[in-house]
Amino acid sequence: MSKFLWCEDSKSGYQFWSTLFRELHPDVTVETKGSNTGLRKAASKIAADGNVYYIVMDTAVDNPDVLRETRRLKEIIDGKENIHVIKVHSFEFALLSFDLLEQWVFAEEDELKEKRQNVLRARTVFLHQYASGADAAGLQTFKEAFADYESKNSEQIAAKLLFEITRNTGFETDKSQVGDCFINTCCEWAKRQSDDLCGLDSHRITAGEKAKLLVDRSALKAAFEGVGL
């Protein structure tokens, strides 16, 4: 029996899932299907072949394209017992929900953290909206409070918040790459300078320890437990 994790993410998303499963579940082969449509088409071909398939399904349903493909995917996999769906808003949201995010990214009394208080407050409000079962009205309330995100859907908001919090650090994450310091053992950041400090500087940990904490202390914990991981 083989185990697979399929995602629609490419670049940074695929890098994130590949690293996480390499460290925590090395028996699972991670593959990207390139898009929500590609993921749906691949899932439609899954048979009772003795293998197990984990499918990462984004739940950022205020994006009409994602909502349409999510509905189709649900119809396709209904009744297939060898398919398990990992429901996450987005990989950026998973990192954003990590409760040690600020403690990892910023050193004590970090001037950078002081300069980013507004975006850190936006993160708190955004996560609170989802913890309270965010709906369209709640998302609109967030946008009215933080005008920089007014034209964006919730997945774009999560991505922008994560980038703005982590930019110019070893944790900088955007659509092209996950920050080295999220996925590598401390301190293997290739571009690290002697004056680059973070919250882990006095307690450096391995990539495996980071992966475990990222799951145990974020929205991923419930998502993984829901499929027996």
Tab-separated table of C-alpha atoms in Angstrom:
chain	number	residue	atom	x	y	z
A	1	MET	CA	0.000	0.000	0.000
A	2	SER	CA	1.244	3.473	-0.903
A	3	LYS	CA	0.165	6.780	0.621
A	4	PHE	CA	-0.115	10.060	-1.254
A	5	LEU	CA	-0.844	13.653	-0.397
A	6	TRP	CA	-2.216	15.665	-3.308
A	7	CYS	CA	-2.459	19.429	-3.288
A	8	GLU	CA	-3.273	22.123	-5.826
A	9	ASP	CA	-0.511	24.356	-4.515
A	10	SER	CA	2.631	24.966	-6.494
A	11	LYS	CA	5.828	26.792	-5.559
A	12	SER	CA	5.632	27.924	-1.901
A	13	GLY	CA	2.529	25.863	-1.052
A	14	TYR	CA	3.975	22.692	-2.496
A	15	GLN	CA	7.273	23.422	-0.745
A	16	PHE	CA	5.440	23.802	2.565
A	17	TRP	CA	3.471	20.544	2.303
A	18	SER	CA	6.498	18.612	1.021
A	19	THR	CA	8.642	19.737	3.935
A	20	LEU	CA	5.965	19.110	6.535
A	21	PHE	CA	5.296	15.564	5.386
A	22	ARG	CA	8.966	14.751	4.851
A	23	GLU	CA	9.583	15.544	8.506
A	24	LEU	CA	6.400	14.133	10.069
A	25	HIS	CA	5.066	11.496	7.662
A	26	PRO	CA	7.919	10.362	5.383
A	27	ASP	CA	5.857	7.396	4.183
A	28	VAL	CA	3.515	9.801	2.365
A	29	THR	CA	4.456	10.937	-1.151
A	30	VAL	CA	3.526	14.577	-1.766
A	31	GLU	CA	2.421	15.589	-5.262
A	32	THR	CA	1.040	18.812	-6.678
A	33	LYS	CA	-1.707	18.768	-9.282
A	34	GLY	CA	-1.034	22.377	-10.245
A	35	SER	CA	-4.507	23.837	-9.724
A	36	ASN	CA	-7.898	23.124	-8.183
A	37	THR	CA	-9.075	21.872	-11.575
A	38	GLY	CA	-6.054	19.582	-11.889
A	39	LEU	CA	-6.691	18.248	-8.395
A	40	ARG	CA	-10.331	17.523	-9.207
A	41	LYS	CA	-9.456	15.723	-12.446
A	42	ALA	CA	-6.813	13.597	-10.723
A	43	ALA	CA	-9.230	12.693	-7.910
A	44	SER	CA	-11.829	11.564	-10.448
A	45	LYS	CA	-9.427	8.815	-11.573
A	46	ILE	CA	-8.812	7.345	-8.115
A	47	ALA	CA	-10.038	3.767	-7.848
A	48	ALA	CA	-10.096	1.224	-5.023
A	49	ASP	CA	-6.460	0.388	-5.748
A	50	GLY	CA	-5.295	-0.369	-2.209
A	51	ASN	CA	-3.595	3.001	-1.847
A	52	VAL	CA	-4.513	5.849	0.496
A	53	TYR	CA	-4.929	9.407	-0.759
A	54	TYR	CA	-4.921	12.554	1.352
A	55	ILE	CA	-6.248	15.578	-0.506
A	56	VAL	CA	-5.625	19.103	0.732
A	57	MET	CA	-8.834	21.002	0.067
A	58	ASP	CA	-8.727	24.782	0.430
A	59	THR	CA	-11.759	26.169	2.214
A	60	ALA	CA	-11.325	29.841	1.284
A	61	VAL	CA	-14.783	29.707	-0.246
A	62	ASP	CA	-15.231	33.446	-0.741
A	63	ASN	CA	-13.204	32.869	-3.902
A	64	PRO	CA	-15.838	31.812	-6.505
A	65	ASP	CA	-13.343	29.714	-8.493
A	66	VAL	CA	-12.282	27.786	-5.395
A	67	LEU	CA	-15.902	27.315	-4.318
A	68	ARG	CA	-16.900	25.891	-7.697
A	69	GLU	CA	-14.029	23.410	-7.815
A	70	THR	CA	-14.507	22.465	-4.161
A	71	ARG	CA	-18.130	21.531	-4.801
A	72	ARG	CA	-17.168	19.433	-7.814
A	73	LEU	CA	-14.376	17.726	-5.892
A	74	LYS	CA	-16.723	16.825	-3.050
A	75	GLU	CA	-19.132	15.197	-5.528
A	76	ILE	CA	-16.326	13.194	-7.126
A	77	ILE	CA	-14.811	11.798	-3.930
A	78	ASP	CA	-18.077	11.082	-2.128
A	79	GLY	CA	-18.136	7.415	-1.128
A	80	LYS	CA	-14.473	6.714	-1.971
A	81	GLU	CA	-13.172	5.227	1.267
A	82	ASN	CA	-9.483	5.513	0.365
A	83	ILE	CA	-9.651	9.304	0.044
A	84	HIS	CA	-9.248	11.528	3.120
A	85	VAL	CA	-9.754	15.283	2.857
A	86	ILE	CA	-7.548	17.659	4.831
A	87	LYS	CA	-9.592	20.848	5.071
A	88	VAL	CA	-7.520	24.009	5.412
A	89	HIS	CA	-8.272	27.595	4.520
A	90	SER	CA	-4.892	27.879	2.772
A	91	PHE	CA	-1.315	27.071	3.688
A	92	GLU	CA	-0.717	30.776	4.371
A	93	PHE	CA	-3.618	30.755	6.825
A	94	ALA	CA	-2.100	27.710	8.544
A	95	LEU	CA	1.148	29.629	9.123
A	96	LEU	CA	-0.753	32.763	10.085
A	97	SER	CA	-2.682	30.789	12.724
A	98	PHE	CA	0.520	29.397	14.265
A	99	ASP	CA	0.405	30.742	17.817
A	100	LEU	CA	4.200	31.070	18.085
A	101	LEU	CA	4.515	33.072	14.862
A	102	GLU	CA	5.429	36.379	16.499
A	103	GLN	CA	7.731	34.661	19.006
A	104	TRP	CA	9.659	32.969	16.179
A	105	VAL	CA	9.876	35.877	13.763
A	106	PHE	CA	10.834	38.652	16.185
A	107	ALA	CA	13.605	38.828	18.754
A	108	GLU	CA	12.862	40.356	22.147
A	109	GLU	CA	12.439	44.128	22.009
A	110	ASP	CA	12.698	43.928	18.235
A	111	GLU	CA	12.326	47.317	16.555
A	112	LEU	CA	10.865	45.576	13.508
A	113	LYS	CA	8.008	44.232	15.603
A	114	GLU	CA	7.216	47.727	16.845
A	115	LYS	CA	7.045	48.983	13.271
A	116	ARG	CA	4.602	46.204	12.334
A	117	GLN	CA	2.095	46.626	15.117
A	118	ASN	CA	-0.722	47.519	12.722
A	119	VAL	CA	-0.317	44.390	10.602
A	120	LEU	CA	0.032	42.266	13.754
A	121	ARG	CA	-3.223	43.741	15.021
A	122	ALA	CA	-4.824	42.981	11.645
A	123	ARG	CA	-3.664	39.366	11.984
A	124	THR	CA	-5.303	39.100	15.419
A	125	VAL	CA	-8.607	40.489	14.139
A	126	PHE	CA	-8.544	38.306	11.018
A	127	LEU	CA	-7.914	35.109	13.007
A	128	HIS	CA	-10.605	36.070	15.493
A	129	GLN	CA	-13.098	36.419	12.648
A	130	TYR	CA	-12.401	32.841	11.577
A	131	ALA	CA	-12.417	31.476	15.104
A	132	SER	CA	-15.887	32.986	15.381
A	133	GLY	CA	-17.050	31.347	12.161
A	134	ALA	CA	-16.307	34.131	9.692
A	135	ASP	CA	-18.972	34.969	7.149
A	136	ALA	CA	-19.173	37.585	4.406
A	137	ALA	CA	-20.318	40.229	6.877
A	138	GLY	CA	-17.419	39.500	9.214
A	139	LEU	CA	-14.924	39.679	6.374
A	140	GLN	CA	-16.398	43.002	5.254
A	141	THR	CA	-16.049	44.331	8.804
A	142	PHE	CA	-12.369	43.361	8.735
A	143	LYS	CA	-11.861	45.134	5.393
A	144	GLU	CA	-13.515	48.281	6.686
A	145	ALA	CA	-11.141	48.307	9.657
A	146	PHE	CA	-8.047	47.608	7.532
A	147	ALA	CA	-8.340	49.393	4.207
A	148	ASP	CA	-5.172	47.849	2.722
A	149	TYR	CA	-7.115	44.579	2.293
A	150	GLU	CA	-10.365	46.043	0.949
A	151	SER	CA	-10.101	44.593	-2.576
A	152	LYS	CA	-8.859	41.129	-1.572
A	153	ASN	CA	-10.544	37.802	-0.859
A	154	SER	CA	-9.703	35.927	2.349
A	155	GLU	CA	-6.940	33.794	0.780
A	156	GLN	CA	-5.251	36.912	-0.582
A	157	ILE	CA	-5.630	38.596	2.804
A	158	ALA	CA	-3.964	35.671	4.585
A	159	ALA	CA	-1.102	35.694	2.075
A	160	LYS	CA	-0.589	39.456	2.371
A	161	LEU	CA	-0.694	39.412	6.171
A	162	LEU	CA	1.847	36.603	6.327
A	163	PHE	CA	4.181	38.362	3.911
A	164	GLU	CA	3.925	41.714	5.682
A	165	ILE	CA	4.700	40.106	9.054
A	166	THR	CA	7.662	38.063	7.798
A	167	ARG	CA	9.217	40.265	5.089
A	168	ASN	CA	12.919	41.023	5.347
A	169	THR	CA	13.422	38.159	7.800
A	170	GLY	CA	14.445	34.547	7.357
A	171	PHE	CA	10.756	33.663	7.621
A	172	GLU	CA	9.707	35.787	4.606
A	173	THR	CA	6.985	33.875	2.770
A	174	ASP	CA	5.229	34.741	-0.464
A	175	LYS	CA	3.708	32.879	-3.399
A	176	SER	CA	7.136	31.895	-4.722
A	177	GLN	CA	8.785	30.508	-1.584
A	178	VAL	CA	8.354	29.592	2.059
A	179	GLY	CA	10.757	31.341	4.411
A	180	ASP	CA	13.886	29.239	4.999
A	181	CYS	CA	13.522	29.587	8.751
A	182	PHE	CA	10.097	27.903	8.763
A	183	ILE	CA	11.368	24.732	7.088
A	184	ASN	CA	15.083	24.403	7.876
A	185	THR	CA	17.041	23.646	11.002
A	186	CYS	CA	18.293	26.776	12.808
A	187	CYS	CA	20.450	28.511	11.573
A	188	GLU	CA	20.672	27.331	7.965
A	189	TRP	CA	19.314	30.499	6.362
A	190	ALA	CA	21.696	30.979	3.449
A	191	LYS	CA	21.405	34.789	3.425
A	192	ARG	CA	21.669	35.225	7.192
A	193	GLN	CA	23.787	38.148	8.352
A	194	SER	CA	25.503	38.393	11.721
A	195	ASP	CA	22.975	40.978	12.918
A	196	ASP	CA	19.920	38.964	11.832
A	197	LEU	CA	18.229	37.849	15.023
A	198	CYS	CA	14.864	36.175	15.635
A	199	GLY	CA	12.930	34.728	18.525
A	200	LEU	CA	14.693	31.389	18.118
A	201	ASP	CA	18.209	32.789	18.340
A	202	SER	CA	18.697	31.673	21.948
A	203	HIS	CA	16.895	28.342	21.483
A	204	ARG	CA	17.624	26.915	18.066
A	205	ILE	CA	15.615	23.894	16.942
A	206	THR	CA	15.639	21.355	14.125
A	207	ALA	CA	13.448	21.239	11.039
A	208	GLY	CA	11.629	18.254	12.523
A	209	GLU	CA	10.871	20.099	15.751
A	210	LYS	CA	9.623	23.079	13.750
A	211	ALA	CA	7.318	20.887	11.658
A	212	LYS	CA	5.805	19.288	14.757
A	213	LEU	CA	5.189	22.637	16.418
A	214	LEU	CA	3.722	24.122	13.229
A	215	VAL	CA	1.093	21.386	13.215
A	216	ASP	CA	0.466	21.102	16.955
A	217	ARG	CA	0.014	24.838	17.502
A	218	SER	CA	-1.923	25.952	14.439
A	219	ALA	CA	-5.157	25.291	12.563
A	220	LEU	CA	-3.461	22.222	11.084
A	221	LYS	CA	-3.827	20.231	14.299
A	222	ALA	CA	-7.590	19.755	13.973
A	223	ALA	CA	-7.328	19.289	10.181
A	224	PHE	CA	-4.746	16.507	10.547
A	225	GLU	CA	-6.519	14.821	13.442
A	226	GLY	CA	-9.671	14.769	11.346
A	227	VAL	CA	-8.014	12.363	8.893
A	228	GLY	CA	-6.076	10.316	11.434
A	229	LEU	CA	-2.658	11.953	10.932
